[in-house]
């Protein structure tokens, strides 16, 4: 990360999670057992939702990991670890914080899933559990394991994956299982019976990554199995791909991002990515509208996806075009509302906008191959 990018990245991060006095943050130890770990930083409440918001904080964790890799300063890993604890102790509990969610324990804080963190408990936009928020959190935990060499984070992601699976899936024995998009806080009833466009694809590739990391951290021995869950996802993926498309920039971007994790060994992932690139025509139409009628964070998701996908063959004409479009997206929003300061973004959208701005600015930990896999 060059100096101008680092300045933007760190300033935007501090706008969400600061002020942070790094001199008072203890670097995360390479060898200290997590059972002995106690936080040295309390993340401030976000101006979003009820103060912790799962999607935003997942990006926050990943951005702290990127800052660690860019600087070799392990204090950024401490910030990531403390943010993880804050999320588990807030969104892994009931809204009044009195008890953990059903199925969770102190040893397995994700055994009951994680709440979204919505401002209101009930209503159309009330709290619950989103499948795609849970999988991005699994990914963040996985990257934390790779960055720290601590198996615990990936193990918790696997517990989360297994705990929610039969709550979000139904008709599992059919040739084409079905998924719910949103479940109640206690995972007892669906709040949205439709299926998220990307949910089964992201679920399959993220769980595959969890299993691969578990195997690597067991030094070649097979880690905890997710075979049954992976089969369910793959059934949907196989039937969903032929008609898959999207006109939403965030959906296109996140599809490109997650697909780049499978492009080297999954033909369907490469085909899916090519299909998403064809869907950029929808975005070109959206760009004709003024910025005030668009949402920055959704376009930052597109920029993130374009850049991570372009890393597969970085010197090709197509990759250079994708990187150029990503830069155009960033520059357009920086010109409209100079970031990271940004005065035109509403307070409730500022955290999600800034963390996704960072990820679009420098994808880092979102990118395959960015983190060294050295387990100690």
mmCIF file of C-alpha atoms in Angstrom:
data_model
loop_
_atom_site.group_PDB
_atom_site.id
_atom_site.type_symbol
_atom_site.label_atom_id
_atom_site.label_comp_id
_atom_site.label_asym_id
_atom_site.label_seq_id
_atom_site.Cartn_x
_atom_site.Cartn_y
_atom_site.Cartn_z
ATOM 1 C CA UNK A 1 0.000 0.000 0.000
ATOM 2 C CA UNK A 2 1.529 3.321 -1.026
ATOM 3 C CA UNK A 3 1.600 6.266 1.352
ATOM 4 C CA UNK A 4 -1.330 8.279 -0.128
ATOM 5 C CA UNK A 5 -3.540 5.170 -0.126
ATOM 6 C CA UNK A 6 -2.483 4.304 3.428
ATOM 7 C CA UNK A 7 -3.388 7.801 4.576
ATOM 8 C CA UNK A 8 -6.869 7.582 3.053
ATOM 9 C CA UNK A 9 -7.355 4.013 4.297
ATOM 10 C CA UNK A 10 -6.271 4.681 7.877
ATOM 11 C CA UNK A 11 -8.138 8.003 8.095
ATOM 12 C CA UNK A 12 -11.370 6.375 6.919
ATOM 13 C CA UNK A 13 -10.899 3.499 9.385
ATOM 14 C CA UNK A 14 -10.325 5.925 12.261
ATOM 15 C CA UNK A 15 -13.430 7.862 11.224
ATOM 16 C CA UNK A 16 -15.421 4.715 12.008
ATOM 17 C CA UNK A 17 -13.491 3.173 14.897
ATOM 18 C CA UNK A 18 -11.421 6.028 16.278
ATOM 19 C CA UNK A 19 -9.947 7.803 17.948
ATOM 20 C CA UNK A 20 -7.414 5.041 18.580
ATOM 21 C CA UNK A 21 -4.214 5.654 20.529
ATOM 22 C CA UNK A 22 -1.965 2.917 19.152
ATOM 23 C CA UNK A 23 0.625 3.642 21.857
ATOM 24 C CA UNK A 24 -1.824 2.168 24.376
ATOM 25 C CA UNK A 25 -2.651 -0.935 22.317
ATOM 26 C CA UNK A 26 -0.754 -4.110 23.202
ATOM 27 C CA UNK A 27 0.499 -5.986 20.104
ATOM 28 C CA UNK A 28 -1.261 -9.324 19.682
ATOM 29 C CA UNK A 29 1.063 -12.062 20.870
ATOM 30 C CA UNK A 30 2.039 -14.841 18.500
ATOM 31 C CA UNK A 31 1.889 -17.458 21.237
ATOM 32 C CA UNK A 32 -0.509 -16.272 23.965
ATOM 33 C CA UNK A 33 -3.433 -18.727 24.300
ATOM 34 C CA UNK A 34 -6.699 -17.058 23.383
ATOM 35 C CA UNK A 35 -8.146 -18.417 26.631
ATOM 36 C CA UNK A 36 -5.838 -15.978 28.441
ATOM 37 C CA UNK A 37 -6.557 -13.052 26.136
ATOM 38 C CA UNK A 38 -8.318 -9.954 27.410
ATOM 39 C CA UNK A 39 -9.211 -6.940 25.241
ATOM 40 C CA UNK A 40 -7.108 -3.795 25.478
ATOM 41 C CA UNK A 41 -9.493 -1.717 23.336
ATOM 42 C CA UNK A 42 -13.240 -1.198 23.387
ATOM 43 C CA UNK A 43 -14.586 -0.410 19.903
ATOM 44 C CA UNK A 44 -16.846 2.652 19.907
ATOM 45 C CA UNK A 45 -20.479 2.181 18.992
ATOM 46 C CA UNK A 46 -21.267 2.769 15.337
ATOM 47 C CA UNK A 47 -23.740 5.414 14.212
ATOM 48 C CA UNK A 48 -25.448 2.522 12.422
ATOM 49 C CA UNK A 49 -28.128 0.151 13.679
ATOM 50 C CA UNK A 50 -27.918 -0.473 17.399
ATOM 51 C CA UNK A 51 -24.189 0.309 17.575
ATOM 52 C CA UNK A 52 -22.711 -2.958 16.281
ATOM 53 C CA UNK A 53 -23.594 -3.993 12.740
ATOM 54 C CA UNK A 54 -22.414 -7.373 11.464
ATOM 55 C CA UNK A 55 -21.651 -6.482 7.833
ATOM 56 C CA UNK A 56 -19.832 -3.265 8.735
ATOM 57 C CA UNK A 57 -17.799 -4.864 11.516
ATOM 58 C CA UNK A 58 -16.824 -7.807 9.273
ATOM 59 C CA UNK A 59 -15.323 -5.285 6.858
ATOM 60 C CA UNK A 60 -13.751 -3.532 9.847
ATOM 61 C CA UNK A 61 -11.992 -6.733 10.949
ATOM 62 C CA UNK A 62 -10.732 -7.391 7.416
ATOM 63 C CA UNK A 63 -9.495 -3.812 7.060
ATOM 64 C CA UNK A 64 -7.543 -4.060 10.320
ATOM 65 C CA UNK A 65 -5.954 -7.260 8.989
ATOM 66 C CA UNK A 66 -5.004 -5.372 5.819
ATOM 67 C CA UNK A 67 -3.411 -2.627 7.913
ATOM 68 C CA UNK A 68 -1.441 -5.278 9.805
ATOM 69 C CA UNK A 69 -0.163 -6.884 6.608
ATOM 70 C CA UNK A 70 0.706 -3.482 5.134
ATOM 71 C CA UNK A 71 2.662 -2.316 8.191
ATOM 72 C CA UNK A 72 3.703 -5.523 10.050
ATOM 73 C CA UNK A 73 2.317 -3.791 13.150
ATOM 74 C CA UNK A 74 0.618 -6.462 15.262
ATOM 75 C CA UNK A 75 -1.351 -3.830 17.150
ATOM 76 C CA UNK A 76 -3.746 -3.828 14.217
ATOM 77 C CA UNK A 77 -4.354 -7.528 14.879
ATOM 78 C CA UNK A 78 -5.204 -6.576 18.461
ATOM 79 C CA UNK A 79 -7.812 -4.156 17.136
ATOM 80 C CA UNK A 80 -9.240 -6.899 14.916
ATOM 81 C CA UNK A 81 -9.318 -9.366 17.836
ATOM 82 C CA UNK A 82 -11.022 -6.869 20.137
ATOM 83 C CA UNK A 83 -13.604 -5.992 17.502
ATOM 84 C CA UNK A 84 -14.360 -9.702 17.057
ATOM 85 C CA UNK A 85 -14.937 -10.056 20.802
ATOM 86 C CA UNK A 86 -17.206 -6.987 20.828
ATOM 87 C CA UNK A 87 -19.317 -8.423 17.997
ATOM 88 C CA UNK A 88 -19.633 -11.836 19.656
ATOM 89 C CA UNK A 89 -20.558 -10.268 22.984
ATOM 90 C CA UNK A 90 -23.178 -8.010 21.400
ATOM 91 C CA UNK A 91 -24.634 -9.648 18.296
ATOM 92 C CA UNK A 92 -24.185 -13.136 19.725
ATOM 93 C CA UNK A 93 -26.547 -12.199 22.541
ATOM 94 C CA UNK A 94 -30.183 -11.201 22.803
ATOM 95 C CA UNK A 95 -30.949 -7.545 22.227
ATOM 96 C CA UNK A 96 -30.984 -6.831 25.969
ATOM 97 C CA UNK A 97 -27.576 -8.639 26.275
ATOM 98 C CA UNK A 98 -28.936 -10.771 29.113
ATOM 99 C CA UNK A 99 -28.228 -14.169 27.516
ATOM 100 C CA UNK A 100 -26.435 -15.704 24.576
ATOM 101 C CA UNK A 101 -28.550 -16.713 21.604
ATOM 102 C CA UNK A 102 -30.109 -20.195 21.834
ATOM 103 C CA UNK A 103 -27.463 -22.831 21.127
ATOM 104 C CA UNK A 104 -24.500 -20.635 22.026
ATOM 105 C CA UNK A 105 -22.192 -21.037 25.034
ATOM 106 C CA UNK A 106 -19.173 -19.171 26.382
ATOM 107 C CA UNK A 107 -16.968 -21.759 24.658
ATOM 108 C CA UNK A 108 -18.982 -21.645 21.415
ATOM 109 C CA UNK A 109 -20.313 -18.071 21.240
ATOM 110 C CA UNK A 110 -21.500 -18.551 17.654
ATOM 111 C CA UNK A 111 -23.558 -21.659 18.269
ATOM 112 C CA UNK A 112 -26.730 -19.598 17.894
ATOM 113 C CA UNK A 113 -25.621 -17.452 14.979
ATOM 114 C CA UNK A 114 -25.226 -13.663 15.068
ATOM 115 C CA UNK A 115 -27.818 -10.934 14.877
ATOM 116 C CA UNK A 116 -27.718 -8.351 12.082
ATOM 117 C CA UNK A 117 -27.650 -5.450 14.535
ATOM 118 C CA UNK A 118 -30.658 -3.544 13.198
ATOM 119 C CA UNK A 119 -31.827 -0.471 15.088
ATOM 120 C CA UNK A 120 -35.324 -1.831 15.672
ATOM 121 C CA UNK A 121 -36.334 -5.242 16.914
ATOM 122 C CA UNK A 122 -39.448 -5.709 14.788
ATOM 123 C CA UNK A 123 -40.892 -4.586 11.489
ATOM 124 C CA UNK A 124 -39.959 -5.041 7.861
ATOM 125 C CA UNK A 125 -36.427 -3.791 8.513
ATOM 126 C CA UNK A 126 -36.213 -5.268 11.999
ATOM 127 C CA UNK A 127 -33.464 -7.381 13.515
ATOM 128 C CA UNK A 128 -32.852 -11.010 12.633
ATOM 129 C CA UNK A 129 -30.119 -13.028 10.936
ATOM 130 C CA UNK A 130 -29.031 -12.583 7.306
ATOM 131 C CA UNK A 131 -27.280 -15.501 5.653
ATOM 132 C CA UNK A 132 -24.935 -13.282 3.610
ATOM 133 C CA UNK A 133 -23.908 -11.314 6.708
ATOM 134 C CA UNK A 134 -23.074 -14.557 8.492
ATOM 135 C CA UNK A 135 -20.921 -15.826 5.637
ATOM 136 C CA UNK A 136 -18.941 -12.567 5.400
ATOM 137 C CA UNK A 137 -18.311 -12.907 9.148
ATOM 138 C CA UNK A 138 -17.127 -16.493 8.624
ATOM 139 C CA UNK A 139 -14.737 -15.180 5.986
ATOM 140 C CA UNK A 140 -13.415 -12.498 8.354
ATOM 141 C CA UNK A 141 -12.792 -15.115 11.060
ATOM 142 C CA UNK A 142 -11.038 -17.332 8.540
ATOM 143 C CA UNK A 143 -8.715 -14.526 7.470
ATOM 144 C CA UNK A 144 -7.997 -13.786 11.145
ATOM 145 C CA UNK A 145 -6.873 -17.392 11.614
ATOM 146 C CA UNK A 146 -4.566 -17.125 8.619
ATOM 147 C CA UNK A 147 -3.162 -13.776 9.756
ATOM 148 C CA UNK A 148 -2.541 -14.860 13.363
ATOM 149 C CA UNK A 149 -1.947 -18.603 13.065
ATOM 150 C CA UNK A 150 -4.651 -19.077 15.738
ATOM 151 C CA UNK A 151 -6.936 -21.953 14.785
ATOM 152 C CA UNK A 152 -9.694 -20.780 17.136
ATOM 153 C CA UNK A 153 -11.100 -18.178 14.736
ATOM 154 C CA UNK A 154 -11.568 -20.593 11.852
ATOM 155 C CA UNK A 155 -12.965 -23.194 14.253
ATOM 156 C CA UNK A 156 -15.589 -20.690 15.402
ATOM 157 C CA UNK A 157 -16.470 -19.952 11.781
ATOM 158 C CA UNK A 158 -17.057 -23.675 11.230
ATOM 159 C CA UNK A 159 -19.254 -23.846 14.324
ATOM 160 C CA UNK A 160 -21.240 -20.899 12.959
ATOM 161 C CA UNK A 161 -21.583 -22.555 9.544
ATOM 162 C CA UNK A 162 -22.868 -25.809 11.017
ATOM 163 C CA UNK A 163 -25.143 -24.101 13.553
ATOM 164 C CA UNK A 164 -27.110 -22.054 11.040
ATOM 165 C CA UNK A 165 -27.224 -24.523 8.172
ATOM 166 C CA UNK A 166 -30.427 -26.433 8.839
ATOM 167 C CA UNK A 167 -32.135 -23.205 9.909
ATOM 168 C CA UNK A 168 -31.613 -21.438 6.580
ATOM 169 C CA UNK A 169 -32.038 -24.565 4.405
ATOM 170 C CA UNK A 170 -35.210 -26.524 3.742
ATOM 171 C CA UNK A 171 -36.144 -29.336 1.337
ATOM 172 C CA UNK A 172 -32.561 -30.490 1.772
ATOM 173 C CA UNK A 173 -33.214 -33.997 0.427
ATOM 174 C CA UNK A 174 -34.574 -32.725 -2.868
ATOM 175 C CA UNK A 175 -32.494 -32.271 -6.021
ATOM 176 C CA UNK A 176 -32.756 -28.523 -5.510
ATOM 177 C CA UNK A 177 -32.753 -27.488 -1.825
ATOM 178 C CA UNK A 178 -34.179 -24.096 -0.877
ATOM 179 C CA UNK A 179 -32.848 -21.339 1.344
ATOM 180 C CA UNK A 180 -34.347 -18.534 3.379
ATOM 181 C CA UNK A 181 -32.829 -15.081 3.025
ATOM 182 C CA UNK A 182 -33.557 -13.862 6.559
ATOM 183 C CA UNK A 183 -34.319 -15.697 9.794
ATOM 184 C CA UNK A 184 -35.559 -14.533 13.177
ATOM 185 C CA UNK A 185 -33.027 -13.667 15.879
ATOM 186 C CA UNK A 186 -33.492 -17.080 17.521
ATOM 187 C CA UNK A 187 -33.441 -18.891 14.132
ATOM 188 C CA UNK A 188 -36.856 -20.454 14.749
ATOM 189 C CA UNK A 189 -38.788 -18.916 11.837
ATOM 190 C CA UNK A 190 -38.081 -17.322 8.448
ATOM 191 C CA UNK A 191 -38.622 -13.582 8.134
ATOM 192 C CA UNK A 192 -38.099 -13.593 4.356
ATOM 193 C CA UNK A 193 -38.923 -16.726 2.391
ATOM 194 C CA UNK A 194 -37.072 -15.624 -0.740
ATOM 195 C CA UNK A 195 -33.533 -16.808 -1.440
ATOM 196 C CA UNK A 196 -30.651 -14.336 -1.606
ATOM 197 C CA UNK A 197 -29.241 -14.231 -5.127
ATOM 198 C CA UNK A 198 -25.645 -14.798 -4.039
ATOM 199 C CA UNK A 199 -26.255 -16.689 -0.769
ATOM 200 C CA UNK A 200 -25.687 -20.294 -1.969
ATOM 201 C CA UNK A 201 -22.651 -19.347 -4.089
ATOM 202 C CA UNK A 202 -21.010 -17.382 -1.303
ATOM 203 C CA UNK A 203 -21.912 -20.099 1.192
ATOM 204 C CA UNK A 204 -20.296 -22.804 -0.922
ATOM 205 C CA UNK A 205 -17.034 -20.967 -1.590
ATOM 206 C CA UNK A 206 -16.642 -19.618 1.960
ATOM 207 C CA UNK A 207 -17.313 -23.007 3.573
ATOM 208 C CA UNK A 208 -14.892 -24.599 1.156
ATOM 209 C CA UNK A 209 -12.275 -22.086 2.331
ATOM 210 C CA UNK A 210 -13.022 -22.866 5.987
ATOM 211 C CA UNK A 211 -12.496 -26.556 5.369
ATOM 212 C CA UNK A 212 -9.282 -25.992 3.412
ATOM 213 C CA UNK A 213 -7.852 -23.826 6.184
ATOM 214 C CA UNK A 214 -8.813 -26.358 8.845
ATOM 215 C CA UNK A 215 -6.966 -29.061 6.899
ATOM 216 C CA UNK A 216 -3.888 -26.857 6.490
ATOM 217 C CA UNK A 217 -3.824 -25.937 10.167
ATOM 218 C CA UNK A 218 -4.030 -29.604 11.080
ATOM 219 C CA UNK A 219 -0.774 -30.034 9.122
ATOM 220 C CA UNK A 220 -2.312 -32.178 6.411
ATOM 221 C CA UNK A 221 -4.758 -34.098 8.576
ATOM 222 C CA UNK A 222 -8.371 -33.580 7.639
ATOM 223 C CA UNK A 223 -9.994 -30.910 9.776
ATOM 224 C CA UNK A 224 -13.632 -30.597 10.868
ATOM 225 C CA UNK A 225 -15.865 -31.803 8.049
ATOM 226 C CA UNK A 226 -18.341 -29.598 6.227
ATOM 227 C CA UNK A 227 -19.033 -32.112 3.471
ATOM 228 C CA UNK A 228 -22.764 -32.352 4.141
ATOM 229 C CA UNK A 229 -23.232 -28.589 4.163
ATOM 230 C CA UNK A 230 -21.111 -28.165 1.042
ATOM 231 C CA UNK A 231 -23.236 -30.739 -0.816
ATOM 232 C CA UNK A 232 -26.389 -28.752 -0.066
ATOM 233 C CA UNK A 233 -24.876 -25.522 -1.341
ATOM 234 C CA UNK A 234 -23.455 -27.184 -4.453
ATOM 235 C CA UNK A 235 -26.853 -28.616 -5.404
ATOM 236 C CA UNK A 236 -28.258 -25.093 -5.524
ATOM 237 C CA UNK A 237 -25.197 -23.658 -7.268
ATOM 238 C CA UNK A 238 -25.441 -26.243 -10.049
ATOM 239 C CA UNK A 239 -29.073 -25.411 -10.778
ATOM 240 C CA UNK A 240 -28.825 -21.673 -10.213
ATOM 241 C CA UNK A 241 -25.887 -20.838 -12.491
ATOM 242 C CA UNK A 242 -27.534 -21.101 -15.948
ATOM 243 C CA UNK A 243 -29.874 -18.183 -15.299
ATOM 244 C CA UNK A 244 -27.729 -16.186 -12.879
ATOM 245 C CA UNK A 245 -27.557 -12.434 -13.444
ATOM 246 C CA UNK A 246 -27.812 -9.207 -11.496
ATOM 247 C CA UNK A 247 -28.386 -5.511 -12.103
ATOM 248 C CA UNK A 248 -27.254 -4.447 -8.613
ATOM 249 C CA UNK A 249 -23.657 -3.127 -8.435
ATOM 250 C CA UNK A 250 -23.101 -4.528 -4.934
ATOM 251 C CA UNK A 251 -24.377 -7.956 -5.958
ATOM 252 C CA UNK A 252 -22.214 -7.944 -9.105
ATOM 253 C CA UNK A 253 -19.178 -6.883 -7.108
ATOM 254 C CA UNK A 254 -19.582 -9.377 -4.296
ATOM 255 C CA UNK A 255 -20.159 -12.139 -6.845
ATOM 256 C CA UNK A 256 -16.908 -11.237 -8.612
ATOM 257 C CA UNK A 257 -15.135 -11.128 -5.236
ATOM 258 C CA UNK A 258 -16.297 -14.499 -3.947
ATOM 259 C CA UNK A 259 -15.962 -16.178 -7.348
ATOM 260 C CA UNK A 260 -12.287 -15.212 -7.583
ATOM 261 C CA UNK A 261 -11.687 -17.608 -4.672
ATOM 262 C CA UNK A 262 -12.765 -20.491 -6.898
ATOM 263 C CA UNK A 263 -11.694 -19.417 -10.378
ATOM 264 C CA UNK A 264 -8.470 -21.431 -10.438
ATOM 265 C CA UNK A 265 -10.085 -24.802 -9.795
ATOM 266 C CA UNK A 266 -13.816 -24.414 -10.443
ATOM 267 C CA UNK A 267 -14.846 -23.945 -14.086
ATOM 268 C CA UNK A 268 -18.278 -22.744 -13.042
ATOM 269 C CA UNK A 269 -16.723 -19.922 -10.972
ATOM 270 C CA UNK A 270 -14.861 -18.642 -14.018
ATOM 271 C CA UNK A 271 -18.035 -18.801 -16.077
ATOM 272 C CA UNK A 272 -19.965 -16.990 -13.363
ATOM 273 C CA UNK A 273 -17.369 -14.208 -13.258
ATOM 274 C CA UNK A 274 -17.560 -13.742 -17.022
ATOM 275 C CA UNK A 275 -21.337 -13.505 -16.755
ATOM 276 C CA UNK A 276 -21.037 -10.820 -14.087
ATOM 277 C CA UNK A 277 -18.698 -8.810 -16.295
ATOM 278 C CA UNK A 278 -21.407 -8.847 -18.961
ATOM 279 C CA UNK A 279 -23.827 -7.503 -16.338
ATOM 280 C CA UNK A 280 -21.716 -4.342 -16.059
ATOM 281 C CA UNK A 281 -23.981 -2.914 -18.765
ATOM 282 C CA UNK A 282 -26.567 -2.396 -16.009
ATOM 283 C CA UNK A 283 -24.054 -0.381 -14.025
ATOM 284 C CA UNK A 284 -23.182 1.755 -17.018
ATOM 285 C CA UNK A 285 -26.844 2.754 -17.142
ATOM 286 C CA UNK A 286 -26.828 3.534 -13.402
ATOM 287 C CA UNK A 287 -23.809 5.811 -13.832
ATOM 288 C CA UNK A 288 -25.934 8.144 -15.938
ATOM 289 C CA UNK A 289 -27.870 9.072 -12.795
ATOM 290 C CA UNK A 290 -26.531 11.787 -10.449
ATOM 291 C CA UNK A 291 -24.579 10.631 -7.392
ATOM 292 C CA UNK A 292 -27.236 11.880 -4.979
ATOM 293 C CA UNK A 293 -29.625 9.276 -6.374
ATOM 294 C CA UNK A 294 -27.124 6.421 -5.865
ATOM 295 C CA UNK A 295 -25.576 4.682 -2.848
ATOM 296 C CA UNK A 296 -21.794 4.873 -2.543
ATOM 297 C CA UNK A 297 -21.305 1.689 -0.547
ATOM 298 C CA UNK A 298 -23.020 -0.431 -3.178
ATOM 299 C CA UNK A 299 -20.665 0.872 -5.837
ATOM 300 C CA UNK A 300 -17.652 0.390 -3.567
ATOM 301 C CA UNK A 301 -18.698 -3.261 -3.418
ATOM 302 C CA UNK A 302 -18.481 -3.346 -7.198
ATOM 303 C CA UNK A 303 -15.026 -1.735 -7.146
ATOM 304 C CA UNK A 304 -13.874 -4.318 -4.603
ATOM 305 C CA UNK A 305 -15.089 -7.168 -6.798
ATOM 306 C CA UNK A 306 -13.510 -5.780 -9.948
ATOM 307 C CA UNK A 307 -10.128 -5.416 -8.277
ATOM 308 C CA UNK A 308 -10.050 -8.816 -6.609
ATOM 309 C CA UNK A 309 -11.154 -10.567 -9.780
ATOM 310 C CA UNK A 310 -8.501 -8.696 -11.780
ATOM 311 C CA UNK A 311 -5.751 -10.195 -9.593
ATOM 312 C CA UNK A 312 -6.224 -13.566 -11.291
ATOM 313 C CA UNK A 313 -4.523 -12.380 -14.496
ATOM 314 C CA UNK A 314 -3.356 -8.871 -13.568
ATOM 315 C CA UNK A 315 -1.526 -7.971 -16.786
ATOM 316 C CA UNK A 316 -4.271 -8.776 -19.290
ATOM 317 C CA UNK A 317 -6.205 -6.130 -21.172
ATOM 318 C CA UNK A 318 -9.413 -7.216 -19.444
ATOM 319 C CA UNK A 319 -7.872 -6.964 -15.967
ATOM 320 C CA UNK A 320 -6.529 -3.492 -16.689
ATOM 321 C CA UNK A 321 -10.008 -2.426 -17.826
ATOM 322 C CA UNK A 322 -11.539 -3.776 -14.604
ATOM 323 C CA UNK A 323 -8.960 -1.946 -12.484
ATOM 324 C CA UNK A 324 -9.590 1.244 -14.451
ATOM 325 C CA UNK A 325 -13.346 1.042 -13.859
ATOM 326 C CA UNK A 326 -12.753 0.470 -10.133
ATOM 327 C CA UNK A 327 -10.576 3.594 -9.985
ATOM 328 C CA UNK A 328 -13.200 5.580 -11.881
ATOM 329 C CA UNK A 329 -15.830 4.539 -9.321
ATOM 330 C CA UNK A 330 -13.624 5.650 -6.426
ATOM 331 C CA UNK A 331 -12.587 8.924 -8.057
ATOM 332 C CA UNK A 332 -16.182 9.736 -8.967
ATOM 333 C CA UNK A 333 -17.350 9.425 -5.379
ATOM 334 C CA UNK A 334 -14.269 11.208 -3.996
ATOM 335 C CA UNK A 335 -15.011 14.130 -6.315
ATOM 336 C CA UNK A 336 -18.711 14.224 -5.396
ATOM 337 C CA UNK A 337 -18.196 13.946 -1.627
ATOM 338 C CA UNK A 338 -14.495 14.049 -0.677
ATOM 339 C CA UNK A 339 -13.737 10.918 1.290
ATOM 340 C CA UNK A 340 -12.902 9.895 3.914
ATOM 341 C CA UNK A 341 -14.328 13.142 5.355
ATOM 342 C CA UNK A 342 -17.583 12.901 3.417
ATOM 343 C CA UNK A 343 -20.319 15.337 4.449
ATOM 344 C CA UNK A 344 -23.078 14.131 2.136
ATOM 345 C CA UNK A 345 -23.401 10.619 3.563
ATOM 346 C CA UNK A 346 -26.064 10.258 6.257
ATOM 347 C CA UNK A 347 -24.824 9.358 9.734
ATOM 348 C CA UNK A 348 -26.445 5.931 9.689
ATOM 349 C CA UNK A 349 -24.777 5.011 6.375
ATOM 350 C CA UNK A 350 -21.376 6.523 7.111
ATOM 351 C CA UNK A 351 -19.814 3.467 8.835
ATOM 352 C CA UNK A 352 -20.763 0.990 6.084
ATOM 353 C CA UNK A 353 -19.756 3.507 3.415
ATOM 354 C CA UNK A 354 -16.308 4.131 4.907
ATOM 355 C CA UNK A 355 -15.377 0.505 5.622
ATOM 356 C CA UNK A 356 -16.374 -0.455 2.093
ATOM 357 C CA UNK A 357 -14.503 2.560 0.721
ATOM 358 C CA UNK A 358 -11.362 1.184 2.403
ATOM 359 C CA UNK A 359 -11.899 -2.282 0.937
ATOM 360 C CA UNK A 360 -12.426 -0.807 -2.534
ATOM 361 C CA UNK A 361 -9.402 1.463 -2.130
ATOM 362 C CA UNK A 362 -7.127 -1.455 -1.220
ATOM 363 C CA UNK A 363 -8.807 -4.901 -1.098
ATOM 364 C CA UNK A 364 -5.933 -6.507 0.819
ATOM 365 C CA UNK A 365 -7.304 -9.245 3.071
ATOM 366 C CA UNK A 366 -10.254 -9.817 0.725
ATOM 367 C CA UNK A 367 -7.850 -10.996 -1.964
ATOM 368 C CA UNK A 368 -6.816 -14.604 -2.535
ATOM 369 C CA UNK A 369 -3.111 -15.076 -1.842
ATOM 370 C CA UNK A 370 -2.710 -11.779 0.037
ATOM 371 C CA UNK A 371 -1.985 -13.362 3.411
ATOM 372 C CA UNK A 372 0.884 -15.788 3.933
ATOM 373 C CA UNK A 373 -0.249 -19.157 5.232
ATOM 374 C CA UNK A 374 2.263 -19.685 8.007
ATOM 375 C CA UNK A 375 0.820 -21.466 11.020
ATOM 376 C CA UNK A 376 2.704 -21.436 14.321
#
